[in-house]
PDB file of C-alpha atoms in Angstrom:
ATOM      1  CA  UNK A 170     100.240 123.938  84.882  1.00 55.00           C
ATOM      2  CA  UNK A 171     100.065 120.194  85.596  1.00 55.00           C
ATOM      3  CA  UNK A 172     101.769 120.743  88.960  1.00 59.00           C
ATOM      4  CA  UNK A 173      99.008 123.182  89.957  1.00 59.00           C
ATOM      5  CA  UNK A 174      96.320 120.763  88.785  1.00 58.00           C
ATOM      6  CA  UNK A 175      97.920 117.931  90.774  1.00 55.00           C
ATOM      7  CA  UNK A 176      98.145 120.111  93.893  1.00 56.00           C
ATOM      8  CA  UNK A 177      94.513 121.173  93.478  1.00 55.00           C
ATOM      9  CA  UNK A 178      93.445 117.518  93.146  1.00 57.00           C
ATOM     10  CA  UNK A 179      95.333 116.502  96.274  1.00 55.00           C
ATOM     11  CA  UNK A 180      93.793 119.425  98.171  1.00 61.00           C
ATOM     12  CA  UNK A 181      90.325 118.451  96.976  1.00 55.00           C
ATOM     13  CA  UNK A 182      90.757 114.786  97.951  1.00 56.00           C
ATOM     14  CA  UNK A 183      92.064 115.672 101.409  1.00 56.00           C
ATOM     15  CA  UNK A 184      89.235 118.190 101.878  1.00 58.00           C
ATOM     16  CA  UNK A 185      86.729 115.464 100.980  1.00 57.00           C
ATOM     17  CA  UNK A 186      88.256 113.183 103.608  1.00 55.00           C
ATOM     18  CA  UNK A 187      88.109 115.960 106.213  1.00 53.00           C
ATOM     19  CA  UNK A 188      84.491 116.892 105.488  1.00 53.00           C
ATOM     20  CA  UNK A 189      83.220 113.317 105.453  1.00 53.00           C
ATOM     21  CA  UNK A 190      85.112 112.608 108.639  1.00 53.00           C
ATOM     22  CA  UNK A 191      83.130 115.360 110.376  1.00 53.00           C
ATOM     23  CA  UNK A 192      79.690 114.078 109.400  1.00 50.00           C
ATOM     24  CA  UNK A 193      77.371 113.163 112.279  1.00 49.00           C
ATOM     25  CA  UNK A 194      76.962 109.658 110.912  1.00 48.00           C
ATOM     26  CA  UNK A 195      79.077 107.801 108.391  1.00 72.00           C
ATOM     27  CA  UNK A 196      78.963 104.441 106.669  1.00 78.00           C
ATOM     28  CA  UNK A 197      82.301 103.073 105.449  1.00 84.00           C
ATOM     29  CA  UNK A 198      82.440 100.161 103.012  1.00 89.00           C
ATOM     30  CA  UNK A 199      85.403  98.950 101.015  1.00 90.00           C
ATOM     31  CA  UNK A 200      88.480  96.792 100.529  1.00 94.00           C
ATOM     32  CA  UNK A 201      92.005  96.619 101.928  1.00 96.00           C
ATOM     33  CA  UNK A 202      94.334  94.932  99.421  1.00 97.00           C
ATOM     34  CA  UNK A 203      97.661  93.124  99.701  1.00 98.00           C
ATOM     35  CA  UNK A 204      98.984  92.448  96.184  1.00 98.00           C
ATOM     36  CA  UNK A 205     102.248  90.848  95.061  1.00 98.00           C
ATOM     37  CA  UNK A 206     103.719  89.285  91.954  1.00 98.00           C
ATOM     38  CA  UNK A 207     105.740  89.585  88.757  1.00 98.00           C
ATOM     39  CA  UNK A 208     106.404  92.769  86.795  1.00 98.00           C
ATOM     40  CA  UNK A 209     108.393  93.512  83.636  1.00 98.00           C
ATOM     41  CA  UNK A 210     109.320  96.988  82.320  1.00 98.00           C
ATOM     42  CA  UNK A 211     110.990  98.484  79.238  1.00 98.00           C
ATOM     43  CA  UNK A 212     112.273 102.056  79.087  1.00 98.00           C
ATOM     44  CA  UNK A 213     114.207 103.940  76.409  1.00 98.00           C
ATOM     45  CA  UNK A 214     115.223 107.487  75.596  1.00 98.00           C
ATOM     46  CA  UNK A 215     117.309 109.261  72.979  1.00 98.00           C
ATOM     47  CA  UNK A 216     118.736 112.728  72.356  1.00 98.00           C
ATOM     48  CA  UNK A 217     119.745 114.725  69.293  1.00 98.00           C
ATOM     49  CA  UNK A 218     123.011 116.477  68.522  1.00 97.00           C
ATOM     50  CA  UNK A 219     121.603 119.951  69.208  1.00 98.00           C
ATOM     51  CA  UNK A 220     118.464 121.824  70.296  1.00 98.00           C
ATOM     52  CA  UNK A 221     117.139 121.821  66.739  1.00 97.00           C
ATOM     53  CA  UNK A 222     117.070 118.025  66.700  1.00 97.00           C
ATOM     54  CA  UNK A 223     119.840 117.618  64.104  1.00 97.00           C
ATOM     55  CA  UNK A 224     123.582 116.827  63.753  1.00 96.00           C
ATOM     56  CA  UNK A 225     122.524 113.964  63.974  1.00 98.00           C
ATOM     57  CA  UNK A 226     118.821 113.559  64.825  1.00 98.00           C
ATOM     58  CA  UNK A 227     119.753 110.746  67.234  1.00 98.00           C
ATOM     59  CA  UNK A 228     123.237 111.026  68.707  1.00 98.00           C
ATOM     60  CA  UNK A 229     122.765 108.847  71.789  1.00 98.00           C
ATOM     61  CA  UNK A 230     120.189 106.270  72.869  1.00 98.00           C
ATOM     62  CA  UNK A 231     119.710 104.253  76.068  1.00 98.00           C
ATOM     63  CA  UNK A 232     117.430 101.214  76.193  1.00 98.00           C
ATOM     64  CA  UNK A 233     116.535  99.216  79.312  1.00 98.00           C
ATOM     65  CA  UNK A 234     114.982  95.881  78.300  1.00 97.00           C
ATOM     66  CA  UNK A 235     113.159  93.160  80.217  1.00 97.00           C
ATOM     67  CA  UNK A 236     113.459  94.669  83.682  1.00 98.00           C
ATOM     68  CA  UNK A 237     111.965  91.754  85.573  1.00 98.00           C
ATOM     69  CA  UNK A 238     111.014  92.582  89.132  1.00 98.00           C
ATOM     70  CA  UNK A 239     109.192  91.312  92.201  1.00 98.00           C
ATOM     71  CA  UNK A 240     106.516  93.838  93.161  1.00 98.00           C
ATOM     72  CA  UNK A 241     104.659  94.435  96.418  1.00 98.00           C
ATOM     73  CA  UNK A 242     101.557  96.626  96.312  1.00 98.00           C
ATOM     74  CA  UNK A 243      99.321  97.856  99.143  1.00 98.00           C
ATOM     75  CA  UNK A 244      95.998  99.471  98.348  1.00 97.00           C
ATOM     76  CA  UNK A 245      92.592 100.434  99.566  1.00 95.00           C
ATOM     77  CA  UNK A 246      89.309 101.559  98.083  1.00 94.00           C
ATOM     78  CA  UNK A 247      85.822 102.171  99.315  1.00 92.00           C
ATOM     79  CA  UNK A 248      82.811 104.429  99.701  1.00 90.00           C
ATOM     80  CA  UNK A 249      81.795 106.883 102.400  1.00 86.00           C
ATOM     81  CA  UNK A 250      78.032 107.088 102.910  1.00 82.00           C
ATOM     82  CA  UNK A 251      77.734 105.450  99.458  1.00 80.00           C
ATOM     83  CA  UNK A 252      78.441 108.882  97.963  1.00 84.00           C
ATOM     84  CA  UNK A 253      82.206 109.441  97.956  1.00 89.00           C
ATOM     85  CA  UNK A 254      84.508 106.814  96.466  1.00 94.00           C
ATOM     86  CA  UNK A 255      88.181 106.873  97.395  1.00 94.00           C
ATOM     87  CA  UNK A 256      91.009 104.748  96.024  1.00 96.00           C
ATOM     88  CA  UNK A 257      94.723 104.759  96.746  1.00 97.00           C
ATOM     89  CA  UNK A 258      97.717 102.469  96.409  1.00 97.00           C
ATOM     90  CA  UNK A 259     101.486 102.328  96.614  1.00 98.00           C
ATOM     91  CA  UNK A 260     103.736  99.741  94.940  1.00 98.00           C
ATOM     92  CA  UNK A 261     107.450  98.998  95.149  1.00 98.00           C
ATOM     93  CA  UNK A 262     109.397  96.736  92.814  1.00 98.00           C
ATOM     94  CA  UNK A 263     112.817  95.148  93.277  1.00 98.00           C
ATOM     95  CA  UNK A 264     114.459  94.568  89.882  1.00 98.00           C
ATOM     96  CA  UNK A 265     115.873  91.048  89.670  1.00 97.00           C
ATOM     97  CA  UNK A 266     117.293  91.089  86.146  1.00 96.00           C
ATOM     98  CA  UNK A 267     117.497  93.200  83.019  1.00 97.00           C
ATOM     99  CA  UNK A 268     119.788  94.646  80.383  1.00 97.00           C
ATOM    100  CA  UNK A 269     120.636  98.149  79.202  1.00 98.00           C
ATOM    101  CA  UNK A 270     122.165  99.117  75.854  1.00 98.00           C
ATOM    102  CA  UNK A 271     123.956 102.436  75.328  1.00 98.00           C
ATOM    103  CA  UNK A 272     124.542 103.375  71.677  1.00 98.00           C
ATOM    104  CA  UNK A 273     126.076 106.501  70.087  1.00 97.00           C
ATOM    105  CA  UNK A 274     125.788 107.532  66.420  1.00 97.00           C
ATOM    106  CA  UNK A 275     127.481 109.900  63.955  1.00 96.00           C
ATOM    107  CA  UNK A 276     124.736 109.690  61.305  1.00 97.00           C
ATOM    108  CA  UNK A 277     121.015 110.398  61.186  1.00 97.00           C
ATOM    109  CA  UNK A 278     118.442 107.674  61.880  1.00 97.00           C
ATOM    110  CA  UNK A 279     120.777 105.517  63.982  1.00 97.00           C
ATOM    111  CA  UNK A 280     123.462 105.157  61.311  1.00 97.00           C
ATOM    112  CA  UNK A 281     127.257 105.200  61.697  1.00 96.00           C
ATOM    113  CA  UNK A 282     127.084 103.657  65.169  1.00 97.00           C
ATOM    114  CA  UNK A 283     130.529 104.150  66.703  1.00 96.00           C
ATOM    115  CA  UNK A 284     129.899 103.023  70.277  1.00 97.00           C
ATOM    116  CA  UNK A 285     127.748 100.362  71.904  1.00 97.00           C
ATOM    117  CA  UNK A 286     127.880  98.907  75.386  1.00 97.00           C
ATOM    118  CA  UNK A 287     125.721  96.336  77.174  1.00 98.00           C
ATOM    119  CA  UNK A 288     125.279  96.430  80.956  1.00 98.00           C
ATOM    120  CA  UNK A 289     123.155  94.840  83.664  1.00 97.00           C
ATOM    121  CA  UNK A 290     120.734  96.581  86.026  1.00 95.00           C
ATOM    122  CA  UNK A 291     121.523  95.182  89.461  1.00 86.00           C
ATOM    123  CA  UNK A 292     120.031  97.053  92.463  1.00 90.00           C
ATOM    124  CA  UNK A 293     117.468  98.953  90.376  1.00 97.00           C
ATOM    125  CA  UNK A 294     114.024  99.599  91.877  1.00 98.00           C
ATOM    126  CA  UNK A 295     110.590 100.918  90.891  1.00 98.00           C
ATOM    127  CA  UNK A 296     107.920 102.917  92.722  1.00 98.00           C
ATOM    128  CA  UNK A 297     104.308 103.815  91.902  1.00 98.00           C
ATOM    129  CA  UNK A 298     101.674 105.652  93.956  1.00 98.00           C
ATOM    130  CA  UNK A 299      98.200 106.933  93.134  1.00 97.00           C
ATOM    131  CA  UNK A 300      95.249 108.613  94.862  1.00 97.00           C
ATOM    132  CA  UNK A 301      91.792 109.226  93.392  1.00 97.00           C
ATOM    133  CA  UNK A 302      88.243 110.253  94.246  1.00 96.00           C
ATOM    134  CA  UNK A 303      84.997 109.517  92.425  1.00 95.00           C
ATOM    135  CA  UNK A 304      81.261 109.041  92.586  1.00 94.00           C
ATOM    136  CA  UNK A 305      79.799 105.513  92.425  1.00 94.00           C
ATOM    137  CA  UNK A 306      76.859 104.565  90.211  1.00 94.00           C
ATOM    138  CA  UNK A 307      75.204 101.318  91.322  1.00 89.00           C
ATOM    139  CA  UNK A 308      73.407  99.528  88.494  1.00 90.00           C
ATOM    140  CA  UNK A 309      71.628  96.220  87.869  1.00 83.00           C
ATOM    141  CA  UNK A 310      70.382  95.863  91.460  1.00 82.00           C
ATOM    142  CA  UNK A 311      73.825  96.809  92.802  1.00 82.00           C
ATOM    143  CA  UNK A 312      75.563  93.991  90.930  1.00 91.00           C
ATOM    144  CA  UNK A 313      77.389  96.393  88.601  1.00 94.00           C
ATOM    145  CA  UNK A 314      79.284  99.513  89.650  1.00 93.00           C
ATOM    146  CA  UNK A 315      80.577 102.282  87.404  1.00 96.00           C
ATOM    147  CA  UNK A 316      82.758 104.898  89.079  1.00 96.00           C
ATOM    148  CA  UNK A 317      84.170 107.928  87.175  1.00 97.00           C
ATOM    149  CA  UNK A 318      87.431 109.050  88.790  1.00 97.00           C
ATOM    150  CA  UNK A 319      89.811 111.965  88.985  1.00 97.00           C
ATOM    151  CA  UNK A 320      93.213 111.386  90.527  1.00 97.00           C
ATOM    152  CA  UNK A 321      96.932 112.037  90.639  1.00 96.00           C
ATOM    153  CA  UNK A 322      99.877 109.663  90.360  1.00 97.00           C
ATOM    154  CA  UNK A 323     103.613 109.481  90.927  1.00 98.00           C
ATOM    155  CA  UNK A 324     106.114 106.947  89.552  1.00 98.00           C
ATOM    156  CA  UNK A 325     109.862 106.369  89.766  1.00 98.00           C
ATOM    157  CA  UNK A 326     112.394 104.180  88.008  1.00 98.00           C
ATOM    158  CA  UNK A 327     115.741 104.184  89.819  1.00 98.00           C
ATOM    159  CA  UNK A 328     117.951 102.393  87.292  1.00 98.00           C
ATOM    160  CA  UNK A 329     121.584 101.333  87.328  1.00 96.00           C
ATOM    161  CA  UNK A 330     124.276 100.406  84.813  1.00 97.00           C
ATOM    162  CA  UNK A 331     126.871  97.923  86.112  1.00 97.00           C
ATOM    163  CA  UNK A 332     128.995  95.035  84.801  1.00 97.00           C
ATOM    164  CA  UNK A 333     129.315  96.699  81.404  1.00 97.00           C
ATOM    165  CA  UNK A 334     130.874  95.298  78.233  1.00 98.00           C
ATOM    166  CA  UNK A 335     131.912  97.450  75.268  1.00 97.00           C
ATOM    167  CA  UNK A 336     130.878  95.639  72.062  1.00 97.00           C
ATOM    168  CA  UNK A 337     131.439  98.383  69.427  1.00 97.00           C
ATOM    169  CA  UNK A 338     134.273 100.888  69.680  1.00 96.00           C
ATOM    170  CA  UNK A 339     135.307 103.196  66.850  1.00 94.00           C
ATOM    171  CA  UNK A 340     136.692 106.761  66.908  1.00 91.00           C
ATOM    172  CA  UNK A 341     135.888 109.028  68.694  1.00 87.00           C
ATOM    173  CA  UNK A 342     135.114 106.323  71.305  1.00 84.00           C
ATOM    174  CA  UNK A 343     138.234 105.552  73.360  1.00 84.00           C
ATOM    175  CA  UNK A 344     136.864 102.705  75.509  1.00 89.00           C
ATOM    176  CA  UNK A 345     138.273  99.453  74.040  1.00 94.00           C
ATOM    177  CA  UNK A 346     136.091  96.449  73.275  1.00 96.00           C
ATOM    178  CA  UNK A 347     135.726  94.254  76.360  1.00 97.00           C
ATOM    179  CA  UNK A 348     134.708  94.626  80.016  1.00 97.00           C
ATOM    180  CA  UNK A 349     134.203  98.194  81.312  1.00 97.00           C
ATOM    181  CA  UNK A 350     136.020  98.432  84.633  1.00 96.00           C
ATOM    182  CA  UNK A 351     134.326 100.409  87.413  1.00 96.00           C
ATOM    183  CA  UNK A 352     131.016 101.103  85.668  1.00 97.00           C
ATOM    184  CA  UNK A 353     128.436 102.182  88.270  1.00 97.00           C
ATOM    185  CA  UNK A 354     126.146 104.734  86.592  1.00 98.00           C
ATOM    186  CA  UNK A 355     122.578 105.649  87.555  1.00 98.00           C
ATOM    187  CA  UNK A 356     119.526 107.048  85.797  1.00 98.00           C
ATOM    188  CA  UNK A 357     116.557 108.108  87.957  1.00 98.00           C
ATOM    189  CA  UNK A 358     113.171 109.115  86.541  1.00 98.00           C
ATOM    190  CA  UNK A 359     110.059 110.812  87.928  1.00 98.00           C
ATOM    191  CA  UNK A 360     106.609 110.814  86.290  1.00 98.00           C
ATOM    192  CA  UNK A 361     103.829 112.710  88.059  1.00 97.00           C
ATOM    193  CA  UNK A 362     100.561 114.456  87.275  1.00 97.00           C
ATOM    194  CA  UNK A 363      96.755 114.230  87.130  1.00 97.00           C
ATOM    195  CA  UNK A 364      94.561 111.614  85.482  1.00 98.00           C
ATOM    196  CA  UNK A 365      90.957 110.829  84.580  1.00 98.00           C
ATOM    197  CA  UNK A 366      89.560 107.326  84.588  1.00 98.00           C
ATOM    198  CA  UNK A 367      86.854 104.872  85.488  1.00 98.00           C
ATOM    199  CA  UNK A 368      86.556 101.830  87.763  1.00 97.00           C
ATOM    200  CA  UNK A 369      84.168  98.992  86.919  1.00 96.00           C
ATOM    201  CA  UNK A 370      83.105  96.020  89.037  1.00 95.00           C
ATOM    202  CA  UNK A 371      80.622  93.191  88.584  1.00 95.00           C
ATOM    203  CA  UNK A 372      79.326  90.735  91.174  1.00 94.00           C
ATOM    204  CA  UNK A 373      78.918  87.411  89.373  1.00 95.00           C
ATOM    205  CA  UNK A 374      77.496  85.710  92.469  1.00 94.00           C
ATOM    206  CA  UNK A 375      77.988  85.774  96.231  1.00 90.00           C
ATOM    207  CA  UNK A 376      81.548  84.453  95.858  1.00 94.00           C
ATOM    208  CA  UNK A 377      82.993  85.874  92.627  1.00 96.00           C
ATOM    209  CA  UNK A 378      83.700  89.507  91.725  1.00 95.00           C
ATOM    210  CA  UNK A 379      85.230  90.850  88.502  1.00 97.00           C
ATOM    211  CA  UNK A 380      86.811  94.284  88.137  1.00 97.00           C
ATOM    212  CA  UNK A 381      88.479  96.511  85.559  1.00 98.00           C
ATOM    213  CA  UNK A 382      89.757 100.057  85.267  1.00 97.00           C
ATOM    214  CA  UNK A 383      91.133 102.585  82.828  1.00 98.00           C
ATOM    215  CA  UNK A 384      93.144 105.747  83.479  1.00 98.00           C
ATOM    216  CA  UNK A 385      94.478 108.406  81.112  1.00 98.00           C
ATOM    217  CA  UNK A 386      97.376 110.435  82.505  1.00 98.00           C
ATOM    218  CA  UNK A 387      98.938 113.819  81.810  1.00 97.00           C
ATOM    219  CA  UNK A 388     102.281 114.273  83.517  1.00 97.00           C
ATOM    220  CA  UNK A 389     105.636 115.926  83.914  1.00 98.00           C
ATOM    221  CA  UNK A 390     108.695 113.789  83.240  1.00 98.00           C
ATOM    222  CA  UNK A 391     111.993 114.495  84.986  1.00 98.00           C
ATOM    223  CA  UNK A 392     115.219 112.494  85.090  1.00 98.00           C
ATOM    224  CA  UNK A 393     118.683 112.913  86.563  1.00 98.00           C
ATOM    225  CA  UNK A 394     121.753 110.800  85.771  1.00 98.00           C
ATOM    226  CA  UNK A 395     125.226 110.124  87.115  1.00 98.00           C
ATOM    227  CA  UNK A 396     127.621 108.850  84.404  1.00 98.00           C
ATOM    228  CA  UNK A 397     130.383 107.852  86.810  1.00 97.00           C
ATOM    229  CA  UNK A 398     133.108 107.073  84.215  1.00 96.00           C
ATOM    230  CA  UNK A 399     132.696 110.275  82.192  1.00 95.00           C
ATOM    231  CA  UNK A 400     135.466 112.528  83.503  1.00 94.00           C
ATOM    232  CA  UNK A 401     134.231 115.368  81.267  1.00 95.00           C
ATOM    233  CA  UNK A 402     130.890 115.415  83.125  1.00 97.00           C
ATOM    234  CA  UNK A 403     130.086 116.629  86.623  1.00 98.00           C
ATOM    235  CA  UNK A 404     129.533 114.123  89.443  1.00 95.00           C
ATOM    236  CA  UNK A 405     127.152 113.068  90.904  1.00 96.00           C
ATOM    237  CA  UNK A 406     124.775 115.037  88.625  1.00 98.00           C
ATOM    238  CA  UNK A 407     125.967 114.587  85.036  1.00 98.00           C
ATOM    239  CA  UNK A 408     122.776 115.624  83.240  1.00 98.00           C
ATOM    240  CA  UNK A 409     119.052 116.092  83.716  1.00 98.00           C
ATOM    241  CA  UNK A 410     116.030 115.830  81.428  1.00 98.00           C
ATOM    242  CA  UNK A 411     112.552 117.381  81.354  1.00 98.00           C
ATOM    243  CA  UNK A 412     109.512 116.834  79.116  1.00 98.00           C
ATOM    244  CA  UNK A 413     105.715 116.663  79.070  1.00 98.00           C
ATOM    245  CA  UNK A 414     104.304 113.139  79.177  1.00 98.00           C
ATOM    246  CA  UNK A 415     101.071 111.233  78.611  1.00 98.00           C
ATOM    247  CA  UNK A 416     100.148 107.652  79.363  1.00 98.00           C
ATOM    248  CA  UNK A 417      97.413 105.189  80.108  1.00 98.00           C
ATOM    249  CA  UNK A 418      96.871 102.383  82.605  1.00 98.00           C
ATOM    250  CA  UNK A 419      94.594  99.367  82.178  1.00 98.00           C
ATOM    251  CA  UNK A 420      93.692  97.111  85.115  1.00 98.00           C
ATOM    252  CA  UNK A 421      91.557  93.957  85.227  1.00 97.00           C
ATOM    253  CA  UNK A 422      91.116  90.918  87.411  1.00 98.00           C
ATOM    254  CA  UNK A 423      88.840  89.011  89.750  1.00 97.00           C
ATOM    255  CA  UNK A 424      88.356  87.966  93.377  1.00 97.00           C
ATOM    256  CA  UNK A 425      86.960  84.807  94.985  1.00 97.00           C
ATOM    257  CA  UNK A 426      85.630  85.018  98.563  1.00 95.00           C
ATOM    258  CA  UNK A 427      87.039  81.909 100.251  1.00 95.00           C
ATOM    259  CA  UNK A 428      86.235  82.890 103.845  1.00 94.00           C
ATOM    260  CA  UNK A 429      84.139  85.972 104.538  1.00 91.00           C
ATOM    261  CA  UNK A 430      85.441  88.760 104.636  1.00 94.00           C
ATOM    262  CA  UNK A 431      88.617  87.477 102.924  1.00 97.00           C
ATOM    263  CA  UNK A 432      89.059  86.917  99.200  1.00 97.00           C
ATOM    264  CA  UNK A 433      91.830  85.691  96.916  1.00 98.00           C
ATOM    265  CA  UNK A 434      92.270  86.931  93.370  1.00 98.00           C
ATOM    266  CA  UNK A 435      94.349  87.840  90.342  1.00 98.00           C
ATOM    267  CA  UNK A 436      95.202  91.346  89.097  1.00 98.00           C
ATOM    268  CA  UNK A 437      96.828  92.461  85.837  1.00 98.00           C
ATOM    269  CA  UNK A 438      98.167  95.999  85.257  1.00 98.00           C
ATOM    270  CA  UNK A 439      99.420  97.340  81.930  1.00 98.00           C
ATOM    271  CA  UNK A 440     100.671 100.887  81.420  1.00 98.00           C
ATOM    272  CA  UNK A 441     102.242 102.697  78.476  1.00 98.00           C
ATOM    273  CA  UNK A 442     103.826 106.181  78.673  1.00 98.00           C
ATOM    274  CA  UNK A 443     105.687 108.478  76.280  1.00 98.00           C
ATOM    275  CA  UNK A 444     106.928 112.055  76.268  1.00 98.00           C
ATOM    276  CA  UNK A 445     106.895 114.965  73.869  1.00 98.00           C
ATOM    277  CA  UNK A 446     110.288 116.389  72.828  1.00 98.00           C
ATOM    278  CA  UNK A 447     111.959 118.039  75.799  1.00 98.00           C
ATOM    279  CA  UNK A 448     115.294 119.332  77.040  1.00 98.00           C
ATOM    280  CA  UNK A 449     118.501 117.519  78.009  1.00 98.00           C
ATOM    281  CA  UNK A 450     120.715 119.679  80.239  1.00 98.00           C
ATOM    282  CA  UNK A 451     124.337 118.502  80.557  1.00 98.00           C
ATOM    283  CA  UNK A 452     126.601 119.564  83.431  1.00 98.00           C
ATOM    284  CA  UNK A 453     130.288 119.572  82.511  1.00 98.00           C
ATOM    285  CA  UNK A 454     133.118 118.984  84.967  1.00 97.00           C
ATOM    286  CA  UNK A 455     134.556 122.456  84.265  1.00 96.00           C
ATOM    287  CA  UNK A 456     131.345 124.084  85.538  1.00 96.00           C
ATOM    288  CA  UNK A 457     129.812 124.875  82.133  1.00 98.00           C
ATOM    289  CA  UNK A 458     126.512 123.560  80.796  1.00 98.00           C
ATOM    290  CA  UNK A 459     125.356 122.257  77.416  1.00 97.00           C
ATOM    291  CA  UNK A 460     121.830 121.796  76.088  1.00 98.00           C
ATOM    292  CA  UNK A 461     120.346 119.506  73.480  1.00 98.00           C
ATOM    293  CA  UNK A 462     116.960 118.153  72.455  1.00 98.00           C
ATOM    294  CA  UNK A 463     115.502 115.193  74.327  1.00 98.00           C
ATOM    295  CA  UNK A 464     113.693 113.489  71.458  1.00 98.00           C
ATOM    296  CA  UNK A 465     111.526 111.095  73.441  1.00 98.00           C
ATOM    297  CA  UNK A 466     111.206 108.820  76.445  1.00 98.00           C
ATOM    298  CA  UNK A 467     109.112 105.646  76.297  1.00 98.00           C
ATOM    299  CA  UNK A 468     108.064 103.447  79.207  1.00 98.00           C
ATOM    300  CA  UNK A 469     105.999 100.254  79.129  1.00 98.00           C
ATOM    301  CA  UNK A 470     105.104  98.036  82.084  1.00 98.00           C
ATOM    302  CA  UNK A 471     103.162  94.816  82.702  1.00 98.00           C
ATOM    303  CA  UNK A 472     102.409  93.328  86.132  1.00 98.00           C
ATOM    304  CA  UNK A 473     100.658  90.012  86.899  1.00 98.00           C
ATOM    305  CA  UNK A 474      99.924  89.602  90.593  1.00 98.00           C
ATOM    306  CA  UNK A 475      98.079  87.618  93.233  1.00 98.00           C
ATOM    307  CA  UNK A 476      95.927  89.592  95.657  1.00 98.00           C
ATOM    308  CA  UNK A 477      94.436  89.036  99.091  1.00 98.00           C
ATOM    309  CA  UNK A 478      91.559  91.354  99.989  1.00 97.00           C
ATOM    310  CA  UNK A 479      89.844  92.128 103.279  1.00 97.00           C
ATOM    311  CA  UNK A 480      86.342  93.551 102.810  1.00 92.00           C
ATOM    312  CA  UNK A 481      84.930  95.772 105.557  1.00 89.00           C
ATOM    313  CA  UNK A 482      81.625  97.462 106.319  1.00 82.00           C
ATOM    314  CA  UNK A 483      81.519  99.862 109.230  1.00 78.00           C
ATOM    315  CA  UNK A 484      78.921 102.319 110.514  1.00 73.00           C
ATOM    316  CA  UNK A 485      79.542 104.902 113.196  1.00 63.00           C
ATOM    317  CA  UNK A 486      77.569 107.738 114.792  1.00 60.00           C
ATOM    318  CA  UNK A 487      79.252 110.781 116.325  1.00 59.00           C
TER     319      UNK A 487
END
């Protein structure tokens, strides 16, 4: 259902662009944005021992902590004939540091932990993209803008597990305590779906602008993993996961016009996602498959970035 909604939204946004592009006269006004800075993410997931969520209720859990990255974001937003508002952006993050813990349990509620390893996340990367359309309301003599939005988004976390160290090892774990030779596993996620939100902006004076935004997302979550040292699992696709997801994104910041039409500013993004229970589908090396309950996936992200904006105002007549 969410895939059809997302496709319908994309079709509607592209149709809006086509129709406005064929108007006899059009006025284009907006911003082109170059944004870069610091980002930190946390992500975790866990599975149960069976599809009923028991035996035990958490049998395995992976936690990526403090994924610090350098992020580059390109975006644009603006109005067409002061009627249609369009906003889009794409961001890519290079993970510089972070840690992942892999724990396995024999008892319910994370008890009887028999295996734990700690690894680093070298060569991981992050991707986010969004596209939205709305209608602008200009208030307070055009100093304040309120823009309801409908959009769609897509995000990836392409995560690695390298340089591992086994810190707890009890039967049935056979990996001894100490460095894990040859560890080079991957876990790749996809979050995508529609969202509703609002953009706000306020012109303090001729030089200073403040802005904020809120988005609520409904999405599909998918993940695929390659556990390269597990000889009992297929390679390169060891298991996959699916679940329904929801999340929200908060944005705020400000711009200072230092040389018309250029401005310099600060932008902060915070997003928080989680999934409903889903399915974990395991692919064994002998060609068989096994299924268990994906209990949850949680993802939290904070980005603090500098931004350079070019403001444009263009009128053309066909």
